[in-house]
CSV table of N, CA and C in Angstrom, one decimal:
chain,number,residue,atom,x,y,z
A,1459,MET,N,77.6,85.6,94.3
A,1459,MET,CA,77.8,86.2,95.5
A,1459,MET,C,79.3,86.5,95.7
A,1460,ILE,N,79.6,87.7,96.1
A,1460,ILE,CA,81.0,88.0,96.4
A,1460,ILE,C,81.3,87.6,97.8
A,1461,GLN,N,82.2,86.7,97.9
A,1461,GLN,CA,82.6,86.2,99.3
A,1461,GLN,C,83.8,87.0,99.8
A,1462,LEU,N,84.7,87.5,98.9
A,1462,LEU,CA,85.9,88.1,99.3
A,1462,LEU,C,86.4,89.0,98.2
A,1463,LEU,N,86.8,90.2,98.5
A,1463,LEU,CA,87.6,91.0,97.6
A,1463,LEU,C,89.0,91.1,98.3
A,1464,ARG,N,90.0,90.7,97.6
A,1464,ARG,CA,91.4,90.6,98.2
A,1464,ARG,C,92.4,91.3,97.4
A,1465,VAL,N,93.2,92.1,98.1
A,1465,VAL,CA,94.4,92.7,97.4
A,1465,VAL,C,95.6,91.8,97.7
A,1466,ASP,N,96.2,91.4,96.6
A,1466,ASP,CA,97.4,90.5,96.6
A,1466,ASP,C,98.2,90.7,95.3
A,1467,HIS,N,99.3,91.3,95.4
A,1467,HIS,CA,100.1,91.6,94.2
A,1467,HIS,C,100.4,90.4,93.4
A,1468,ARG,N,100.3,89.2,94.0
A,1468,ARG,CA,100.5,87.9,93.2
A,1468,ARG,C,99.2,87.4,92.6
A,1469,LEU,N,98.1,88.0,92.9
A,1469,LEU,CA,96.8,87.5,92.5
A,1469,LEU,C,96.5,86.1,92.9
A,1470,LEU,N,96.7,85.1,92.1
A,1470,LEU,CA,96.3,83.7,92.4
A,1470,LEU,C,97.5,82.9,92.7
A,1471,HIS,N,97.5,82.3,93.9
A,1471,HIS,CA,98.7,81.5,94.4
A,1471,HIS,C,98.1,80.6,95.4
A,1472,GLY,N,99.0,79.9,96.2
A,1472,GLY,CA,98.5,79.0,97.2
A,1472,GLY,C,97.6,79.5,98.2
A,1473,GLN,N,97.9,80.7,98.7
A,1473,GLN,CA,97.0,81.2,99.8
A,1473,GLN,C,95.6,81.4,99.3
A,1474,VAL,N,95.4,81.8,98.1
A,1474,VAL,CA,94.1,82.0,97.5
A,1474,VAL,C,93.5,80.7,97.1
A,1475,ALA,N,94.3,79.9,96.4
A,1475,ALA,CA,93.7,78.7,95.8
A,1475,ALA,C,93.4,77.6,96.9
A,1476,VAL,N,94.2,77.6,97.9
A,1476,VAL,CA,93.9,76.6,99.0
A,1476,VAL,C,93.2,77.2,100.2
A,1477,SER,N,93.8,78.1,100.8
A,1477,SER,CA,93.2,78.7,102.1
A,1477,SER,C,91.8,79.4,101.8
A,1478,TRP,N,91.8,80.3,100.9
A,1478,TRP,CA,90.6,81.1,100.7
A,1478,TRP,C,89.5,80.3,100.0
A,1479,VAL,N,89.8,79.8,98.8
A,1479,VAL,CA,88.8,79.0,98.1
A,1479,VAL,C,88.3,77.8,98.9
A,1480,GLY,N,89.2,77.1,99.5
A,1480,GLY,CA,88.8,76.0,100.3
A,1480,GLY,C,88.0,76.4,101.6
A,1481,GLY,N,88.5,77.4,102.2
A,1481,GLY,CA,87.9,77.9,103.5
A,1481,GLY,C,86.5,78.5,103.3
A,1482,LEU,N,86.3,79.1,102.1
A,1482,LEU,CA,85.0,79.8,101.9
A,1482,LEU,C,84.1,78.9,101.0
A,1483,GLY,N,84.6,77.8,100.5
A,1483,GLY,CA,83.8,77.0,99.6
A,1483,GLY,C,83.5,77.7,98.3
A,1484,SER,N,84.5,78.5,97.8
A,1484,SER,CA,84.2,79.3,96.5
A,1484,SER,C,84.3,78.4,95.3
A,1485,ASP,N,83.5,78.8,94.3
A,1485,ASP,CA,83.6,78.1,93.0
A,1485,ASP,C,84.0,78.9,91.8
A,1486,CYS,N,84.5,80.2,92.2
A,1486,CYS,CA,85.0,81.1,91.1
A,1486,CYS,C,86.0,82.0,91.7
A,1487,ILE,N,87.1,82.2,90.9
A,1487,ILE,CA,88.1,83.2,91.2
A,1487,ILE,C,88.1,84.2,90.1
A,1488,PHE,N,87.9,85.4,90.5
A,1488,PHE,CA,87.7,86.5,89.5
A,1488,PHE,C,88.9,87.4,89.7
A,1489,CYS,N,89.9,87.4,88.7
A,1489,CYS,CA,91.0,88.3,88.7
A,1489,CYS,C,90.7,89.5,87.9
A,1490,VAL,N,90.9,90.7,88.5
A,1490,VAL,CA,90.4,91.9,87.9
A,1490,VAL,C,91.6,92.9,87.8
A,1491,GLY,N,91.8,93.5,86.7
A,1491,GLY,CA,92.8,94.5,86.5
A,1491,GLY,C,93.1,94.7,85.0
A,1492,ASP,N,93.3,95.9,84.6
A,1492,ASP,CA,93.6,96.3,83.2
A,1492,ASP,C,94.9,95.6,82.8
A,1493,HIS,N,95.9,95.6,83.6
A,1493,HIS,CA,97.2,95.0,83.3
A,1493,HIS,C,97.1,93.5,83.1
A,1494,VAL,N,96.5,92.8,84.0
A,1494,VAL,CA,96.5,91.4,84.0
A,1494,VAL,C,95.6,90.9,82.8
A,1495,ALA,N,94.5,91.6,82.6
A,1495,ALA,CA,93.6,91.2,81.5
A,1495,ALA,C,94.2,91.3,80.1
A,1496,ASN,N,95.2,92.1,80.0
A,1496,ASN,CA,95.9,92.4,78.7
A,1496,ASN,C,97.2,91.8,78.6
A,1497,ASP,N,97.6,90.9,79.5
A,1497,ASP,CA,98.9,90.3,79.5
A,1497,ASP,C,98.8,88.8,79.3
A,1498,PRO,N,99.1,88.3,78.2
A,1498,PRO,CA,99.0,86.8,77.9
A,1498,PRO,C,99.8,85.9,78.8
A,1499,VAL,N,100.9,86.4,79.2
A,1499,VAL,CA,101.8,85.6,80.1
A,1499,VAL,C,101.1,85.5,81.5
A,1500,TRP,N,100.6,86.6,82.0
A,1500,TRP,CA,99.9,86.6,83.3
A,1500,TRP,C,98.7,85.7,83.3
A,1501,LYS,N,97.9,85.8,82.2
A,1501,LYS,CA,96.7,85.0,82.1
A,1501,LYS,C,97.1,83.5,82.0
A,1502,THR,N,98.1,83.1,81.3
A,1502,THR,CA,98.5,81.7,81.3
A,1502,THR,C,99.0,81.2,82.6
A,1503,THR,N,99.7,82.1,83.3
A,1503,THR,CA,100.2,81.7,84.7
A,1503,THR,C,99.0,81.5,85.6
A,1504,LEU,N,98.0,82.4,85.6
A,1504,LEU,CA,96.9,82.3,86.4
A,1504,LEU,C,96.1,81.0,86.2
A,1505,LYS,N,96.0,80.6,84.9
A,1505,LYS,CA,95.2,79.4,84.5
A,1505,LYS,C,95.9,78.2,85.1
A,1506,LEU,N,97.2,78.2,85.2
A,1506,LEU,CA,98.0,77.1,85.8
A,1506,LEU,C,97.8,77.0,87.3
A,1507,GLY,N,97.5,78.1,88.0
A,1507,GLY,CA,97.3,78.1,89.4
A,1507,GLY,C,95.9,77.8,89.9
A,1508,LYS,N,95.0,77.8,88.9
A,1508,LYS,CA,93.6,77.6,89.3
A,1508,LYS,C,93.3,76.2,89.9
A,1509,PRO,N,92.6,76.2,91.0
A,1509,PRO,CA,92.3,74.9,91.6
A,1509,PRO,C,91.2,74.1,90.8
A,1510,ALA,N,91.3,72.8,90.8
A,1510,ALA,CA,90.3,72.0,90.1
A,1510,ALA,C,88.9,72.3,90.6
A,1511,GLY,N,88.0,72.3,89.7
A,1511,GLY,CA,86.6,72.5,90.1
A,1511,GLY,C,86.2,73.9,90.4
A,1512,CYS,N,87.1,74.9,90.1
A,1512,CYS,CA,86.9,76.3,90.4
A,1512,CYS,C,87.0,77.0,89.1
A,1513,LYS,N,86.1,77.9,88.7
A,1513,LYS,CA,86.1,78.7,87.5
A,1513,LYS,C,87.1,79.8,87.7
A,1514,LEU,N,87.8,80.2,86.7
A,1514,LEU,CA,88.7,81.3,86.7
A,1514,LEU,C,88.2,82.3,85.6
A,1515,VAL,N,88.0,83.6,86.0
A,1515,VAL,CA,87.6,84.6,85.1
A,1515,VAL,C,88.6,85.8,85.3
A,1516,ILE,N,89.0,86.3,84.2
A,1516,ILE,CA,90.0,87.4,84.1
A,1516,ILE,C,89.4,88.5,83.3
A,1517,LYS,N,89.2,89.7,83.9
A,1517,LYS,CA,88.6,90.8,83.2
A,1517,LYS,C,89.3,92.1,83.5
A,1518,ASP,N,89.2,93.1,82.6
A,1518,ASP,CA,89.7,94.4,82.9
A,1518,ASP,C,88.7,95.1,83.8
A,1519,MET,N,89.1,96.2,84.4
A,1519,MET,CA,88.3,96.9,85.4
A,1519,MET,C,86.9,97.2,84.9
A,1520,ALA,N,86.8,97.9,83.8
A,1520,ALA,CA,85.5,98.3,83.3
A,1520,ALA,C,84.5,97.1,83.1
A,1521,HIS,N,85.0,96.1,82.5
A,1521,HIS,CA,84.2,94.9,82.2
A,1521,HIS,C,83.8,94.2,83.5
A,1522,ALA,N,84.7,94.2,84.5
A,1522,ALA,CA,84.5,93.5,85.8
A,1522,ALA,C,83.4,94.3,86.5
A,1523,ILE,N,83.4,95.6,86.6
A,1523,ILE,CA,82.4,96.4,87.2
A,1523,ILE,C,81.1,96.2,86.5
A,1524,GLU,N,81.1,96.1,85.2
A,1524,GLU,CA,79.8,95.9,84.5
A,1524,GLU,C,79.2,94.5,84.8
A,1525,ALA,N,80.1,93.5,84.8
A,1525,ALA,CA,79.6,92.1,85.1
A,1525,ALA,C,79.1,92.0,86.5
A,1526,ILE,N,79.7,92.6,87.5
A,1526,ILE,CA,79.3,92.5,88.9
A,1526,ILE,C,77.9,93.2,89.0
A,1527,ASN,N,77.9,94.4,88.5
A,1527,ASN,CA,76.7,95.2,88.7
A,1527,ASN,C,75.5,94.7,87.9
A,1528,SER,N,75.7,93.9,86.8
A,1528,SER,CA,74.6,93.4,86.0
A,1528,SER,C,74.0,92.2,86.7
A,1529,GLY,N,74.7,91.6,87.6
A,1529,GLY,CA,74.2,90.4,88.3
A,1529,GLY,C,74.6,89.1,87.7
A,1530,VAL,N,75.3,89.1,86.6
A,1530,VAL,CA,75.7,87.9,85.9
A,1530,VAL,C,76.7,87.1,86.8
A,1531,THR,N,77.3,87.7,87.7
A,1531,THR,CA,78.3,87.0,88.6
A,1531,THR,C,77.6,86.4,89.9
A,1532,ASP,N,76.3,86.8,90.1
A,1532,ASP,CA,75.6,86.4,91.3
A,1532,ASP,C,75.5,84.9,91.5
A,1533,LYS,N,75.6,84.1,90.5
A,1533,LYS,CA,75.4,82.7,90.6
A,1533,LYS,C,76.7,82.0,91.1
A,1534,TYR,N,77.8,82.7,91.3
A,1534,TYR,CA,79.0,82.1,91.7
A,1534,TYR,C,79.3,82.5,93.2
A,1535,ARG,N,80.0,81.6,93.9
A,1535,ARG,CA,80.5,82.0,95.2
A,1535,ARG,C,82.0,82.4,94.9
A,1536,MET,N,82.2,83.7,94.9
A,1536,MET,CA,83.3,84.3,94.2
A,1536,MET,C,84.3,85.0,95.1
A,1537,VAL,N,85.6,84.7,94.8
A,1537,VAL,CA,86.7,85.4,95.4
A,1537,VAL,C,87.2,86.3,94.3
A,1538,ILE,N,87.3,87.6,94.6
A,1538,ILE,CA,87.8,88.6,93.6
A,1538,ILE,C,89.2,89.0,94.1
A,1539,CYS,N,90.2,88.9,93.1
A,1539,CYS,CA,91.6,89.3,93.4
A,1539,CYS,C,92.0,90.4,92.6
A,1540,VAL,N,92.6,91.4,93.2
A,1540,VAL,CA,93.2,92.6,92.5
A,1540,VAL,C,94.6,92.7,93.0
A,1541,GLN,N,95.5,93.4,92.2
A,1541,GLN,CA,96.9,93.5,92.6
A,1541,GLN,C,97.2,94.7,93.6
A,1542,THR,N,96.3,95.7,93.5
A,1542,THR,CA,96.7,96.9,94.2
A,1542,THR,C,95.5,97.5,95.0
A,1543,ILE,N,95.8,98.3,96.0
A,1543,ILE,CA,94.7,99.0,96.8
A,1543,ILE,C,94.0,99.9,95.9
A,1544,ALA,N,94.7,100.6,94.9
A,1544,ALA,CA,94.0,101.5,94.0
A,1544,ALA,C,93.0,100.7,93.2
A,1545,GLU,N,93.3,99.5,92.7
A,1545,GLU,CA,92.3,98.7,91.9
A,1545,GLU,C,91.2,98.3,92.8
A,1546,ALA,N,91.4,98.0,94.1
A,1546,ALA,CA,90.4,97.6,95.0
A,1546,ALA,C,89.4,98.7,95.2
A,1547,LYS,N,90.0,99.9,95.4
A,1547,LYS,CA,89.1,101.1,95.6
A,1547,LYS,C,88.3,101.4,94.4
A,1548,GLN,N,88.9,101.3,93.2
A,1548,GLN,CA,88.2,101.5,91.9
A,1548,GLN,C,87.0,100.5,91.8
A,1549,LEU,N,87.2,99.3,92.2
A,1549,LEU,CA,86.2,98.3,92.1
A,1549,LEU,C,85.1,98.6,93.1
A,1550,ILE,N,85.5,98.9,94.3
A,1550,ILE,CA,84.5,99.3,95.4
A,1550,ILE,C,83.7,100.5,95.0
A,1551,ASP,N,84.4,101.5,94.4
A,1551,ASP,CA,83.7,102.7,94.0
A,1551,ASP,C,82.7,102.4,92.9
A,1552,GLY,N,83.0,101.4,92.0
A,1552,GLY,CA,82.1,101.1,90.9
A,1552,GLY,C,81.0,100.1,91.2
A,1553,CYS,N,81.2,99.4,92.4
A,1553,CYS,CA,80.3,98.3,92.7
A,1553,CYS,C,79.7,98.4,94.1
A,1554,PRO,N,78.6,99.1,94.3
A,1554,PRO,CA,78.0,99.3,95.6
A,1554,PRO,C,77.8,98.1,96.5
A,1555,ALA,N,77.7,96.9,95.8
A,1555,ALA,CA,77.5,95.6,96.6
A,1555,ALA,C,78.7,95.2,97.4
A,1556,ILE,N,79.9,95.7,97.1
A,1556,ILE,CA,81.1,95.3,97.8
A,1556,ILE,C,81.2,96.2,99.1
A,1557,LYS,N,81.2,95.5,100.2
A,1557,LYS,CA,81.2,96.1,101.5
A,1557,LYS,C,82.4,95.8,102.4
A,1558,SER,N,83.3,95.0,101.8
A,1558,SER,CA,84.5,94.6,102.6
A,1558,SER,C,85.7,94.4,101.7
A,1559,LEU,N,86.9,94.5,102.3
A,1559,LEU,CA,88.1,94.4,101.6
A,1559,LEU,C,89.1,93.7,102.5
A,1560,ASN,N,89.8,92.7,101.9
A,1560,ASN,CA,90.8,91.9,102.6
A,1560,ASN,C,92.2,92.3,102.0
A,1561,LEU,N,93.1,92.7,102.9
A,1561,LEU,CA,94.5,93.0,102.4
A,1561,LEU,C,95.3,91.7,102.7
A,1562,GLY,N,95.9,91.1,101.7
A,1562,GLY,CA,96.6,89.9,101.8
A,1562,GLY,C,98.1,90.1,101.7
A,1563,ASN,N,98.6,90.7,100.6
A,1563,ASN,CA,100.0,90.9,100.3
A,1563,ASN,C,100.1,92.1,99.4
A,1564,THR,N,101.0,93.1,99.9
A,1564,THR,CA,101.3,94.2,99.0
A,1564,THR,C,102.9,94.3,99.0
A,1565,LYS,N,103.4,94.9,97.9
A,1565,LYS,CA,104.8,95.0,97.7
A,1565,LYS,C,105.5,96.0,98.6
A,1566,ALA,N,106.7,95.7,99.1
A,1566,ALA,CA,107.5,96.7,99.8
A,1566,ALA,C,108.3,97.5,98.8
A,1567,SER,N,108.5,98.8,99.1
A,1567,SER,CA,109.4,99.6,98.3
A,1567,SER,C,110.0,100.6,99.3
A,1568,ASP,N,110.9,101.5,98.7
A,1568,ASP,CA,111.6,102.5,99.5
A,1568,ASP,C,110.6,103.5,100.1
A,1569,THR,N,109.4,103.6,99.5
A,1569,THR,CA,108.4,104.6,100.0
A,1569,THR,C,107.3,104.1,100.8
A,1570,THR,N,107.3,102.8,101.0
A,1570,THR,CA,106.2,102.2,101.8
A,1570,THR,C,106.5,102.1,103.3
A,1571,ARG,N,105.4,102.0,104.0
A,1571,ARG,CA,105.5,101.7,105.5
A,1571,ARG,C,104.9,100.4,105.7
A,1572,GLN,N,105.6,99.5,106.5
A,1572,GLN,CA,105.2,98.2,106.8
A,1572,GLN,C,104.2,98.3,108.0
A,1573,VAL,N,103.0,97.8,107.8
A,1573,VAL,CA,102.0,97.8,108.8
A,1573,VAL,C,101.6,96.4,109.4
A,1574,SER,N,102.1,95.4,108.7
A,1574,SER,CA,101.9,94.0,109.1
A,1574,SER,C,103.0,93.2,108.4
A,1575,ARG,N,103.1,91.9,108.7
A,1575,ARG,CA,104.1,91.1,108.1
A,1575,ARG,C,104.1,91.2,106.6
A,1576,GLN,N,102.9,91.2,106.0
A,1576,GLN,CA,102.8,91.2,104.5
A,1576,GLN,C,102.2,92.4,103.9
A,1577,ILE,N,102.0,93.4,104.6
A,1577,ILE,CA,101.3,94.6,104.1
A,1577,ILE,C,102.2,95.8,104.2
A,1578,PHE,N,102.5,96.4,103.1
A,1578,PHE,CA,103.4,97.6,103.0
A,1578,PHE,C,102.6,98.7,102.2
A,1579,LEU,N,102.4,99.9,102.8
A,1579,LEU,CA,101.5,100.9,102.3
A,1579,LEU,C,102.3,102.1,101.9
A,1580,GLU,N,101.9,102.6,100.7
A,1580,GLU,CA,102.3,103.9,100.2
A,1580,GLU,C,101.5,105.0,101.0
A,1581,PRO,N,101.9,106.2,101.2
A,1581,PRO,CA,101.1,107.2,101.8
A,1581,PRO,C,99.7,107.4,101.2
A,1582,GLU,N,99.7,107.4,99.8
A,1582,GLU,CA,98.4,107.6,99.2
A,1582,GLU,C,97.5,106.3,99.4
A,1583,GLU,N,98.1,105.2,99.5
A,1583,GLU,CA,97.2,104.0,99.8
A,1583,GLU,C,96.6,104.0,101.2
A,1584,GLU,N,97.4,104.6,102.2
A,1584,GLU,CA,96.9,104.7,103.5
A,1584,GLU,C,95.7,105.7,103.5
A,1585,GLN,N,95.8,106.7,102.7
A,1585,GLN,CA,94.6,107.7,102.5
A,1585,GLN,C,93.4,107.0,101.9
A,1586,MET,N,93.7,106.2,100.9
A,1586,MET,CA,92.5,105.5,100.2
A,1586,MET,C,91.8,104.5,101.3
A,1587,LEU,N,92.6,103.9,102.1
A,1587,LEU,CA,92.1,102.9,103.1
A,1587,LEU,C,91.3,103.7,104.1
A,1588,ARG,N,91.8,104.9,104.6
A,1588,ARG,CA,91.0,105.7,105.5
A,1588,ARG,C,89.7,106.1,104.9
A,1589,GLU,N,89.7,106.5,103.7
A,1589,GLU,CA,88.5,106.9,103.0
A,1589,GLU,C,87.5,105.8,102.9
A,1590,LEU,N,88.0,104.6,102.6
A,1590,LEU,CA,87.1,103.4,102.5
A,1590,LEU,C,86.5,103.1,103.9
A,1591,VAL,N,87.3,103.1,104.9
A,1591,VAL,CA,86.8,102.9,106.3
A,1591,VAL,C,85.8,103.9,106.7
A,1592,ASP,N,86.1,105.2,106.4
A,1592,ASP,CA,85.1,106.3,106.7
A,1592,ASP,C,83.8,106.1,106.0
A,1593,ARG,N,83.8,105.4,104.9
A,1593,ARG,CA,82.6,105.2,104.1
A,1593,ARG,C,81.8,103.9,104.6
A,1594,GLY,N,82.4,103.3,105.6
A,1594,GLY,CA,81.7,102.1,106.2
A,1594,GLY,C,82.2,100.8,105.6
A,1595,ILE,N,83.2,100.8,104.8
A,1595,ILE,CA,83.7,99.5,104.2
A,1595,ILE,C,84.6,98.9,105.2
A,1596,GLU,N,84.4,97.6,105.5
A,1596,GLU,CA,85.2,96.8,106.4
A,1596,GLU,C,86.5,96.5,105.7
A,1597,VAL,N,87.6,96.9,106.3
A,1597,VAL,CA,89.0,96.7,105.7
A,1597,VAL,C,89.8,95.9,106.7
A,1598,GLU,N,90.2,94.7,106.3
A,1598,GLU,CA,90.9,93.8,107.2
A,1598,GLU,C,92.2,93.4,106.6
A,1599,ILE,N,93.1,93.1,107.5
A,1599,ILE,CA,94.4,92.4,107.1
A,1599,ILE,C,94.3,91.0,107.6
A,1600,ARG,N,94.4,90.1,106.6
A,1600,ARG,CA,94.3,88.7,107.0
A,1600,ARG,C,94.9,87.8,105.8
A,1601,PRO,N,96.1,87.3,106.0
A,1601,PRO,CA,96.7,86.5,104.9
A,1601,PRO,C,95.9,85.2,104.6
A,1602,LEU,N,95.5,84.5,105.6
A,1602,LEU,CA,94.8,83.2,105.4
A,1602,LEU,C,93.4,83.2,106.0
A,1603,ALA,N,92.6,82.4,105.5
A,1603,ALA,CA,91.2,82.3,105.9
A,1603,ALA,C,91.1,82.0,107.4
A,1604,ASP,N,92.0,81.2,108.0
A,1604,ASP,CA,91.9,80.8,109.4
A,1604,ASP,C,92.6,81.8,110.3
A,1605,ASP,N,93.3,82.8,109.7
A,1605,ASP,CA,94.0,83.8,110.6
A,1605,ASP,C,93.0,84.8,111.2
A,1606,PRO,N,93.3,85.4,112.3
A,1606,PRO,CA,92.4,86.4,112.9
A,1606,PRO,C,92.4,87.6,112.1
A,1607,LYS,N,91.2,88.3,112.0
A,1607,LYS,CA,91.1,89.5,111.3
A,1607,LYS,C,91.8,90.6,112.1
A,1608,VAL,N,92.5,91.5,111.4
A,1608,VAL,CA,93.1,92.7,112.0
A,1608,VAL,C,92.4,93.9,111.3
A,1609,ASP,N,91.7,94.7,112.0
A,1609,ASP,CA,91.1,95.9,111.5
A,1609,ASP,C,92.2,96.9,111.0
A,1610,VAL,N,92.1,97.3,109.8
A,1610,VAL,CA,93.2,98.1,109.2
A,1610,VAL,C,93.3,99.5,110.0
A,1611,SER,N,92.2,99.9,110.6
A,1611,SER,CA,92.2,101.2,111.4
A,1611,SER,C,93.2,101.1,112.5
A,1612,THR,N,93.5,99.9,113.0
A,1612,THR,CA,94.4,99.8,114.2
A,1612,THR,C,95.8,100.0,113.8
A,1613,VAL,N,96.1,100.0,112.5
A,1613,VAL,CA,97.5,100.1,112.1
A,1613,VAL,C,97.8,101.4,111.2
A,1614,LEU,N,96.7,102.1,110.9
A,1614,LEU,CA,96.9,103.3,110.1
A,1614,LEU,C,97.3,104.5,111.0
């Protein structure tokens, strides 16, 4: 069961390992992305951050979509982490079972607009989020499990 799809450029760190996994009672963290799946240093770093008693799975986008849609992941209480909004949209587009998206942390740059303390959006990312909201996907900004949800529509 997918408990959370989270965009966080850092993927797995304290907020995910402690607040989200603990708060949701998750038993699996699924890190998805073509870059992370093919980077041995990233994979080693993620393994070091994995909380005890929680499975860590790292897959590229195509294999992640296949695994989710096949039902093989249904036995887990799963937090899915991706690095970018584009990756989240690709996963949502490929997996009809995903109905919500959590924005946790995105990187600031000269071309981003800050919409919350930890969320910085490129113009094309704002468009992707509007499209997801228009399709009925719940998109929230919430760094920690105990924080109040902020509907992304209120900041776009």
